[in-house]
Short mmCIF file of C-alpha atoms in Angstrom, two decimals:
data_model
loop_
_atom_site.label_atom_id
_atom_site.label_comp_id
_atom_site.label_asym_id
_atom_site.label_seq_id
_atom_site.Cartn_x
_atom_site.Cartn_y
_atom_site.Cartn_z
CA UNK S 138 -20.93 18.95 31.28
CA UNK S 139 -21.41 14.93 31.15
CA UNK S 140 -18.63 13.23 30.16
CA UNK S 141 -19.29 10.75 27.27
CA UNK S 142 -17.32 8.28 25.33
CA UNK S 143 -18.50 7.30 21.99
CA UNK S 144 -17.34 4.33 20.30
CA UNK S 145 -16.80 5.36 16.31
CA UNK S 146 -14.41 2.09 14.93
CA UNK S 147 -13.76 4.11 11.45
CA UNK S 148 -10.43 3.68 10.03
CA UNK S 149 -8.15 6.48 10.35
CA UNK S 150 -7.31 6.22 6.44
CA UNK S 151 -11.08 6.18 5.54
CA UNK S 152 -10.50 9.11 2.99
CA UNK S 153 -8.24 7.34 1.11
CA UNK S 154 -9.81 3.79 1.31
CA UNK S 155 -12.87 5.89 -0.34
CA UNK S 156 -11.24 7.51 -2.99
CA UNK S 157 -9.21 4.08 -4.02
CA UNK S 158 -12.43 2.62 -4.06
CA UNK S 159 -13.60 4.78 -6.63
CA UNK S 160 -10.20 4.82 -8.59
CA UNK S 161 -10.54 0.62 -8.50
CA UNK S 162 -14.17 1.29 -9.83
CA UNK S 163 -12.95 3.48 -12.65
CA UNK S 164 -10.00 1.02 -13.72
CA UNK S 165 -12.66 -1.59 -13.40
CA UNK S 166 -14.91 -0.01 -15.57
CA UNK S 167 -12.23 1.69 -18.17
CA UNK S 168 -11.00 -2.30 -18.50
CA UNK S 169 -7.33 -1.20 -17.40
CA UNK S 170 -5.40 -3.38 -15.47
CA UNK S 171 -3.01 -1.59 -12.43
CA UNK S 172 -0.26 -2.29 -11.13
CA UNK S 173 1.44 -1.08 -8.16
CA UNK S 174 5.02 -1.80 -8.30
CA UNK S 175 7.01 -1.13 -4.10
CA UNK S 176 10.25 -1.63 -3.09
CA UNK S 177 13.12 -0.41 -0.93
CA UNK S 178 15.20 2.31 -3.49
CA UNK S 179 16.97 0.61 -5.94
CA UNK S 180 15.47 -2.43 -5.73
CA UNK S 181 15.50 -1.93 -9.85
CA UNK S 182 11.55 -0.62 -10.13
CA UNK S 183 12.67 1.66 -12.63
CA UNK S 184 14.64 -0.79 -14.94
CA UNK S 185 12.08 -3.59 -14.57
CA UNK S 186 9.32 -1.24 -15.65
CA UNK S 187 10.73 0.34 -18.56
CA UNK S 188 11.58 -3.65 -19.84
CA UNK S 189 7.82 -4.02 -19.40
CA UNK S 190 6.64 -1.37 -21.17
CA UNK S 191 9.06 -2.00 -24.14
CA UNK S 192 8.19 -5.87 -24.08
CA UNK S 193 4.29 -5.06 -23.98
CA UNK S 194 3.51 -1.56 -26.41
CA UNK S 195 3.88 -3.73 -29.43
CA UNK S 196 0.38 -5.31 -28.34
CA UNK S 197 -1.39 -3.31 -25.32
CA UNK S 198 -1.46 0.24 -24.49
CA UNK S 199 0.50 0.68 -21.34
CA UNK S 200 0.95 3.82 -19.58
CA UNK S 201 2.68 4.57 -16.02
CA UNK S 202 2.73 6.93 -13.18
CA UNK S 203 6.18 7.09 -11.54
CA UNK S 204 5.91 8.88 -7.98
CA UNK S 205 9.65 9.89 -6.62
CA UNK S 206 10.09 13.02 -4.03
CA UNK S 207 12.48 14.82 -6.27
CA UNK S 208 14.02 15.31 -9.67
CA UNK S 209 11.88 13.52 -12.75
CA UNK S 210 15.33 11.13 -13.69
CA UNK S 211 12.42 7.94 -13.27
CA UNK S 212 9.93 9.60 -15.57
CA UNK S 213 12.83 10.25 -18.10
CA UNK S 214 14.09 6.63 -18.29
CA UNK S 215 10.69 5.37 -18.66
CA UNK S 216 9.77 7.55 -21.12
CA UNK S 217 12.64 5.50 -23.07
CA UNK S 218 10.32 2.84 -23.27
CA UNK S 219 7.86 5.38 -25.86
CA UNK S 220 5.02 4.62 -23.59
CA UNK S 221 3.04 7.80 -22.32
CA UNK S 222 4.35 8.71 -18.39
CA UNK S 223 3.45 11.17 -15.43
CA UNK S 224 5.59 11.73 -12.85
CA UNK S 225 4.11 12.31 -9.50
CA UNK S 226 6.60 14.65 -7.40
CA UNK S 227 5.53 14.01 -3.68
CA UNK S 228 8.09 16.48 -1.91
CA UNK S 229 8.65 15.11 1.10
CA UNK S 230 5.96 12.57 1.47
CA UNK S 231 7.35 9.03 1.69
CA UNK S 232 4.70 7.14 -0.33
CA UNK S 233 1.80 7.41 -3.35
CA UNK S 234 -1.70 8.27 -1.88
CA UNK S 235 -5.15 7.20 -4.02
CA UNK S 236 -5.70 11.16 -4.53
CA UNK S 237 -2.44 11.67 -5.47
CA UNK S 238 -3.15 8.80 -8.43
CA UNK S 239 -6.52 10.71 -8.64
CA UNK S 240 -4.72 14.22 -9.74
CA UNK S 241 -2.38 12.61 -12.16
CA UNK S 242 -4.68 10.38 -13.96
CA UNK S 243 -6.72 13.76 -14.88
CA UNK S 244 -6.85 14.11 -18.29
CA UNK S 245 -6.24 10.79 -19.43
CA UNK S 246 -8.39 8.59 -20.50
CA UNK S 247 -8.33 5.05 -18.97
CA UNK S 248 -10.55 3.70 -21.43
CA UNK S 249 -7.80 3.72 -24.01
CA UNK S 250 -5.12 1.69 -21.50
CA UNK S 251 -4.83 -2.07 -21.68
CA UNK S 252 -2.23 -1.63 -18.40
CA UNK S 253 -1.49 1.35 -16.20
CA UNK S 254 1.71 0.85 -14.30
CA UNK S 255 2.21 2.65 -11.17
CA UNK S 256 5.95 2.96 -9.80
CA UNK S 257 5.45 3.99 -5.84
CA UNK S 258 8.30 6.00 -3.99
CA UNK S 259 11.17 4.00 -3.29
CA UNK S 260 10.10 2.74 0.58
CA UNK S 261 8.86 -0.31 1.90
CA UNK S 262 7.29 0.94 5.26
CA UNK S 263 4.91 3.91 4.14
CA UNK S 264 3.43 2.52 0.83
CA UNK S 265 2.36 -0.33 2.43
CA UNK S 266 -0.51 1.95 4.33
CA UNK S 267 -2.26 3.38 0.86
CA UNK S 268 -4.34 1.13 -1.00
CA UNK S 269 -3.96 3.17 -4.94
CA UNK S 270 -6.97 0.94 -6.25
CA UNK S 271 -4.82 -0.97 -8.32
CA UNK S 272 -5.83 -4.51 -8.99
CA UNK S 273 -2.08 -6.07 -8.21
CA UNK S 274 0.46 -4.74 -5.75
CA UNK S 275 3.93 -6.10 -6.33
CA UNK S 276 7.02 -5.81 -3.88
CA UNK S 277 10.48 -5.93 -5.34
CA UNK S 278 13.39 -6.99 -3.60
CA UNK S 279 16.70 -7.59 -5.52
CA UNK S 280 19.24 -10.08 -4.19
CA UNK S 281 21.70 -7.08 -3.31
CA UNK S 282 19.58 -6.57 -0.26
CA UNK S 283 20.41 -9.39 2.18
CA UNK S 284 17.80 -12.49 3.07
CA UNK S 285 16.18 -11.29 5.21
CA UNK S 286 13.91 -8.08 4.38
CA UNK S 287 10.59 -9.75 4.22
CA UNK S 288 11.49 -10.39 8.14
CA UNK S 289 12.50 -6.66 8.46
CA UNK S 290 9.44 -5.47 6.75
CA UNK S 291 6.69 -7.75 7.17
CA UNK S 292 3.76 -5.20 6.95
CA UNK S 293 4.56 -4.61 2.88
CA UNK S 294 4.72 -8.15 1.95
CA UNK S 295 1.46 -8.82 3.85
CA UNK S 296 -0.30 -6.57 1.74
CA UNK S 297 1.38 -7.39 -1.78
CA UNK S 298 -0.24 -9.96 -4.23
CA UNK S 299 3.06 -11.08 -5.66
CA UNK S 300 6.63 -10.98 -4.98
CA UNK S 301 9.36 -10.38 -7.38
CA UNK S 302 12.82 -10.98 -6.75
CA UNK S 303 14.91 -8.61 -8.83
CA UNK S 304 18.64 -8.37 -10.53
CA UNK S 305 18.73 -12.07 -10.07
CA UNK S 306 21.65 -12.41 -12.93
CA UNK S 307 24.11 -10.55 -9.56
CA UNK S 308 22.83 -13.28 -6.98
CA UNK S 309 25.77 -15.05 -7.26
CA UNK S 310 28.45 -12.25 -7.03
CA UNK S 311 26.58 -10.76 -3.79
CA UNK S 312 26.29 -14.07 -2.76
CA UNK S 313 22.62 -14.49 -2.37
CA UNK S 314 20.79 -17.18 -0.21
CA UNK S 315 17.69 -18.29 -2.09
CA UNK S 316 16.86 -20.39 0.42
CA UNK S 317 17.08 -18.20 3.60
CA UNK S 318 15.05 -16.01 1.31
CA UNK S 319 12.62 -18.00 0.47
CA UNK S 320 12.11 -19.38 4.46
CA UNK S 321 11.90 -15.75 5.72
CA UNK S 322 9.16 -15.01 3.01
CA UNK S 323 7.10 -18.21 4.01
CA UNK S 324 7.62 -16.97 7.60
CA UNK S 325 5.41 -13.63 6.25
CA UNK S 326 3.36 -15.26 3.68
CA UNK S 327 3.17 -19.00 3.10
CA UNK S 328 1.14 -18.52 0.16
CA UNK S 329 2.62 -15.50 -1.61
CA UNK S 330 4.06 -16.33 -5.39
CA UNK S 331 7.25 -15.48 -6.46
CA UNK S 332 9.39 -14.72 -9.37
CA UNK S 333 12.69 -13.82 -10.03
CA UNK S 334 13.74 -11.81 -12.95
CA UNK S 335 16.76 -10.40 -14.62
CA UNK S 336 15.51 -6.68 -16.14
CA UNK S 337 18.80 -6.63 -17.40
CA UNK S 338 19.62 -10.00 -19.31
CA UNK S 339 15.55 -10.51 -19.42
CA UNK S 340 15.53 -13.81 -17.32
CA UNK S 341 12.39 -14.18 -15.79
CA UNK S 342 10.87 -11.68 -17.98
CA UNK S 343 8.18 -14.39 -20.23
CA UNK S 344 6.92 -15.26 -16.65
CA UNK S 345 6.34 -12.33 -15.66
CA UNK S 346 4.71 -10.82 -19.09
CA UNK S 347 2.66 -13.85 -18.96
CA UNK S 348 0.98 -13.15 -15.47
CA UNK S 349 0.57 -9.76 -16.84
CA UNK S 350 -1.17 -10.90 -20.20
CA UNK S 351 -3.48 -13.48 -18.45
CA UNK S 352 -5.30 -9.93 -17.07
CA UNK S 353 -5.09 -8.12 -20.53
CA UNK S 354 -8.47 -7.09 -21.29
CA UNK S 355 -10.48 -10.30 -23.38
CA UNK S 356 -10.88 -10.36 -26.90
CA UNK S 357 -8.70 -7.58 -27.90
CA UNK S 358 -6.94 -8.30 -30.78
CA UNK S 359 -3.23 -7.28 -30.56
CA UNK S 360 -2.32 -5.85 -34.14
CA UNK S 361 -5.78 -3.25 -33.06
CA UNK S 362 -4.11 -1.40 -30.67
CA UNK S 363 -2.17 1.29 -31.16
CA UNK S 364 -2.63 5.00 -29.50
CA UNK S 365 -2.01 6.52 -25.93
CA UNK S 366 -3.90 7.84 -23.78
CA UNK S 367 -4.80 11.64 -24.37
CA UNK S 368 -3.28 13.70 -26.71
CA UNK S 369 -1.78 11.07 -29.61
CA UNK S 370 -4.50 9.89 -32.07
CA UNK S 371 -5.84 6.54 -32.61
CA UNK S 372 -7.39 4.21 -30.01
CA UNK S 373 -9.89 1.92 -30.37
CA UNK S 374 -10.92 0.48 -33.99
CA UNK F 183 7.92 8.14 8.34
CA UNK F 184 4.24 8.78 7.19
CA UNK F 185 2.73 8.64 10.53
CA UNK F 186 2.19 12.55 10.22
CA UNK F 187 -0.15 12.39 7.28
CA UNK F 188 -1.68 9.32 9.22
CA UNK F 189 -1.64 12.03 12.30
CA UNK F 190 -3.51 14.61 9.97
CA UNK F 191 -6.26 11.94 8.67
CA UNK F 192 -6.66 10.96 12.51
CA UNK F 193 -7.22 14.14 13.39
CA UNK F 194 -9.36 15.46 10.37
CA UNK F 195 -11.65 12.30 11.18
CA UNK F 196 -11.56 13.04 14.85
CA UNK F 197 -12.79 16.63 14.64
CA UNK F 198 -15.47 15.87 12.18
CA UNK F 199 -16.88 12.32 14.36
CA UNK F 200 -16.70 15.02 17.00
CA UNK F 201 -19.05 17.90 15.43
CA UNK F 202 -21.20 15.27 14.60
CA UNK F 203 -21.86 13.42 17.65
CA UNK F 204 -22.02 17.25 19.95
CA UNK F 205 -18.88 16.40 21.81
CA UNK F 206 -16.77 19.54 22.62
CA UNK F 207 -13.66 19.65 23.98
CA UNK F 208 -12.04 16.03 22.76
CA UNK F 209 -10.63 15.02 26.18
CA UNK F 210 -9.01 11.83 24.22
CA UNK F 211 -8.99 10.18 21.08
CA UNK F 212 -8.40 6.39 21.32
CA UNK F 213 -6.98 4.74 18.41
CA UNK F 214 -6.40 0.82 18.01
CA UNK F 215 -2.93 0.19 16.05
CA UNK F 216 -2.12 -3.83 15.29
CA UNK F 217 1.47 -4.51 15.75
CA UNK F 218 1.38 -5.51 11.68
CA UNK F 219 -0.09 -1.81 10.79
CA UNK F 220 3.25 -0.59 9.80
CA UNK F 221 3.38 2.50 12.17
CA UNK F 222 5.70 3.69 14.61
CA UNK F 223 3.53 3.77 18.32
CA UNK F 224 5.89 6.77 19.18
CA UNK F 225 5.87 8.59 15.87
CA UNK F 226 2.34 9.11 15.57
CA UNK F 227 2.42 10.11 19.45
CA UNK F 228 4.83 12.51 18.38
CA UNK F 229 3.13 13.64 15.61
CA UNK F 230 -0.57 13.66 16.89
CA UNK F 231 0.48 16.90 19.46
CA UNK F 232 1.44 18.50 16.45
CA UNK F 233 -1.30 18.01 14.17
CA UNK F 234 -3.53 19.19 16.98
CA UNK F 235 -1.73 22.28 17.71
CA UNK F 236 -4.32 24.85 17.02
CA UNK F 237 -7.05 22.79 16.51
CA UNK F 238 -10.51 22.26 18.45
CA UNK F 239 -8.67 18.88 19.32
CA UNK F 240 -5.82 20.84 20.88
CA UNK F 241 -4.55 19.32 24.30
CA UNK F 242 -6.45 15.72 24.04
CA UNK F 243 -4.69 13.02 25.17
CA UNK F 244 -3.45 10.21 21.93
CA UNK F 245 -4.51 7.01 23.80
CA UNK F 246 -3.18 3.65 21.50
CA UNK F 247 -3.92 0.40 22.12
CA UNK F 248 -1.78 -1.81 20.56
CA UNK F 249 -3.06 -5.26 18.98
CA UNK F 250 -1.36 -8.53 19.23
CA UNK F 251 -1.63 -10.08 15.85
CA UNK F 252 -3.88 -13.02 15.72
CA UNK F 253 -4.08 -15.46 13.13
CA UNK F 254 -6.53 -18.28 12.05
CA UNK F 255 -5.68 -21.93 12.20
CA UNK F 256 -6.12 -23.86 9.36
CA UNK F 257 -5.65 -27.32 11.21
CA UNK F 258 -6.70 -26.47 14.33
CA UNK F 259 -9.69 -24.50 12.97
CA UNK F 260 -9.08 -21.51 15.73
CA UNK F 261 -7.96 -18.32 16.01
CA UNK F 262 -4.65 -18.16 18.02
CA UNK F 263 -3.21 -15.00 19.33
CA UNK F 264 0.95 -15.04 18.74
CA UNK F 265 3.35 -14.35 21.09
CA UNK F 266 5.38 -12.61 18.65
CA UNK F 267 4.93 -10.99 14.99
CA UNK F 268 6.29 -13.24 13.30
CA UNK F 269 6.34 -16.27 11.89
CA UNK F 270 2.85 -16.19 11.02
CA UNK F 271 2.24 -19.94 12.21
CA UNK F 272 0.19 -21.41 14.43
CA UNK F 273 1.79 -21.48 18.14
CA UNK F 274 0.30 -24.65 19.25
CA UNK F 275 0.66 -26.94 15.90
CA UNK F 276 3.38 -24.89 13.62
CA UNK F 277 0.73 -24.91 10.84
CA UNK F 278 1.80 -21.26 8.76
CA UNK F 279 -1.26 -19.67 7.56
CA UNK F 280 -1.84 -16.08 5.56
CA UNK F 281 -5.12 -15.63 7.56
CA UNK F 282 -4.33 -12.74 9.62
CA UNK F 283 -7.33 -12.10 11.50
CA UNK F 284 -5.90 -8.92 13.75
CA UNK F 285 -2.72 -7.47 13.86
CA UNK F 286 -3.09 -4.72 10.47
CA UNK F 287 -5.68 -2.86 12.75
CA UNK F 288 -5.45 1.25 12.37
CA UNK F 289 -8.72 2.70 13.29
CA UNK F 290 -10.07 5.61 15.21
CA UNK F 291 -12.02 3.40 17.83
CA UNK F 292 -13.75 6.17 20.54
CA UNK F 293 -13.71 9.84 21.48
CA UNK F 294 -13.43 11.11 25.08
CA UNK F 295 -15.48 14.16 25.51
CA UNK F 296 -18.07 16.11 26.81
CA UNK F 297 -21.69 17.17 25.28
CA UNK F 298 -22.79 20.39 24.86
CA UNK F 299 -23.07 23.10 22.40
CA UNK F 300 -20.66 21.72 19.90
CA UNK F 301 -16.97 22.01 19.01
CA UNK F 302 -14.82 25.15 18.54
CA UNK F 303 -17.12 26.30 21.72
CA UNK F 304 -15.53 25.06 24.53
CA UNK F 305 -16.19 25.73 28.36
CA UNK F 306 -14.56 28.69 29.88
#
């Protein structure tokens, strides 16, 4: 028997590289722009989403996926916001994976979302690992959760597109350091945007909505577009 | 902790590189992880032996080699290895860049075997 090395160089998460690949392809071609919302638990995913989705079904159709290992309590407050949500129970896995989006986008069709929303489980090591195909990744941290976590978890900021900095209406009471926070992030990523929000009193919000809008499919008129995905009538004019 | 579906791929991707290049019996599997990856050295050690338990992959040895991160200078228009993680800045000039160059590495870089037959037919 010869012994024999063989150089290969494949990344170990080439399955679900491939199979976000294809999901980006299908948003791409559906004209739906995703989201992936991660942050540490209660970093206020949950609360910031459901203000989205109120603040933008008047004019685009919105939809989310809400991924959580147990109970459906996310799926239920988002569904206060009217907009059409899946929950994604994971069990004991830490994080969203592309064929876990894959299985819960069956069904639906993406050609009647403006915006699909994806809330990831509540982490901010694992997630960072699974590209979901979306077209934005945001991480979340709220001012509850000390200066310092872009230091503490470098890996999820390097791979995020945009940082928001949640519950921003508490950063006095908890005494938060904007400027510690804002060093430690430049530390990370120099050139990573930020903004902070308010869910709650809706500071921060137009900003936000704004970035969001400037990726809302061209042309579309916004009295045209009512309808959800899959079962409700309506849809395009 | 998701270095045991990261384990899993690893070792689903092994096995399969493995039946297709004739190795049998995977003596090693050598895997490159970047200090910026975002998983635990010892976890997916850990995790790896049990993955392979019962498998044609069963008893090879998890060899990582860890990767400094290295960034790209801006100013001095090189790429500089860092002594630490973080900052992401250049060690000679303190320019801070977002051009990570290595570091995020997690890749299944060679497998340590011997030709023959195929897998699932080892030597007795």
């Amino acid at each position: 028997m010869a012994p024999r090395i063989v150089e290969l160089r494949q990344n170990v998460l080439k399955k679900n590289d491939i199979l976000a690949r294809e999901l980006r392809e299908r948003f791409r071609q559906a004209g739906v722009y995703t989201v992936n919302l991660v942050s540490s638990p209660g970093a206020g995913k949950t609360t910031l989403l459901r203000e989205t989705l109120i603040r933008l079904r008047d004019r685009y159709r919105v939809a989310a996926l809400v991924g959580d290992l147990a109970t459906d309590n996310d799926g239920r407050r988002l569904q206060e916001s009217g907009a059409p949500v899946r929950q994604i129970t994971t069990g004991t896995v830490c994080h969203l994976e592309a064929e876990m989006v894959g299985r819960a986008l069956e069904g639906w069709d993406l050609a009647e979302l403006d915006f699909l929303f994806i809330e990831n489980v509540g982490n901010l090591v694992c997630p960072a690992s699974y590209d979901l195909g979306e077209s934005l990744r945001v991480v979340l941290f709220s001012v509850a959760e000390g200066e310092d976590k872009p230091l503490k978890y470098p890996t999820i900021v390097l791979g995020a597109d945009l940082v928001i900095v949640t519950k921003v209406d508490l950063a006095e009471a908890v005494g938060f350091d904007r400027h510690a926070f804002y060093e430690a992030l430049q530390q990370v990523r120099p050139d990573l945007p930020v903004l902070e929000v308010s869910a709650r009193t809706g500071a921060g919000m137009a900003e936000w909505l704004s970035r969001l809008e400037e990726h809302a499919p061209a042309g579309r008129t916004p009295a045209a577009v009512p309808g959800a995905p899959g079962g409700e009538e309506g849809g395009r004019p | 902790m998701h270095e045991l579906s990261i384990a899993q791929n690893l070792v689903e991707l092994a096995a399969e590189e493995a039946r297709r290049r004739g190795l049998t019996r995977v003596r090693a599997v050598h895997v490159r992880l970047g200090v910026l990856a975002g998983v635990v050295k010892d976890a997916l050690l850990f995790c790896f032996d049990i993955v392979t338990a019962g498998t044609p992959l069963e008893g090879a040895r998890l060899a990582i080699e860890e990767v400094p991160v290295e960034i790209f200078c801006p100013r001095c228009r090189q790429p500089r290895r860092l002594p630490e993680p973080l900052p992401m800045a250049c060690p000679e000039c303190g320019t801070r860049t977002a051009e990570i160059v290595h570091g995020r590495e997690l890749e299944l870089f060679a497998l340590e075997g011997e030709e023959g037959e195929g897998l699932g037919a080892p030597d007795r």
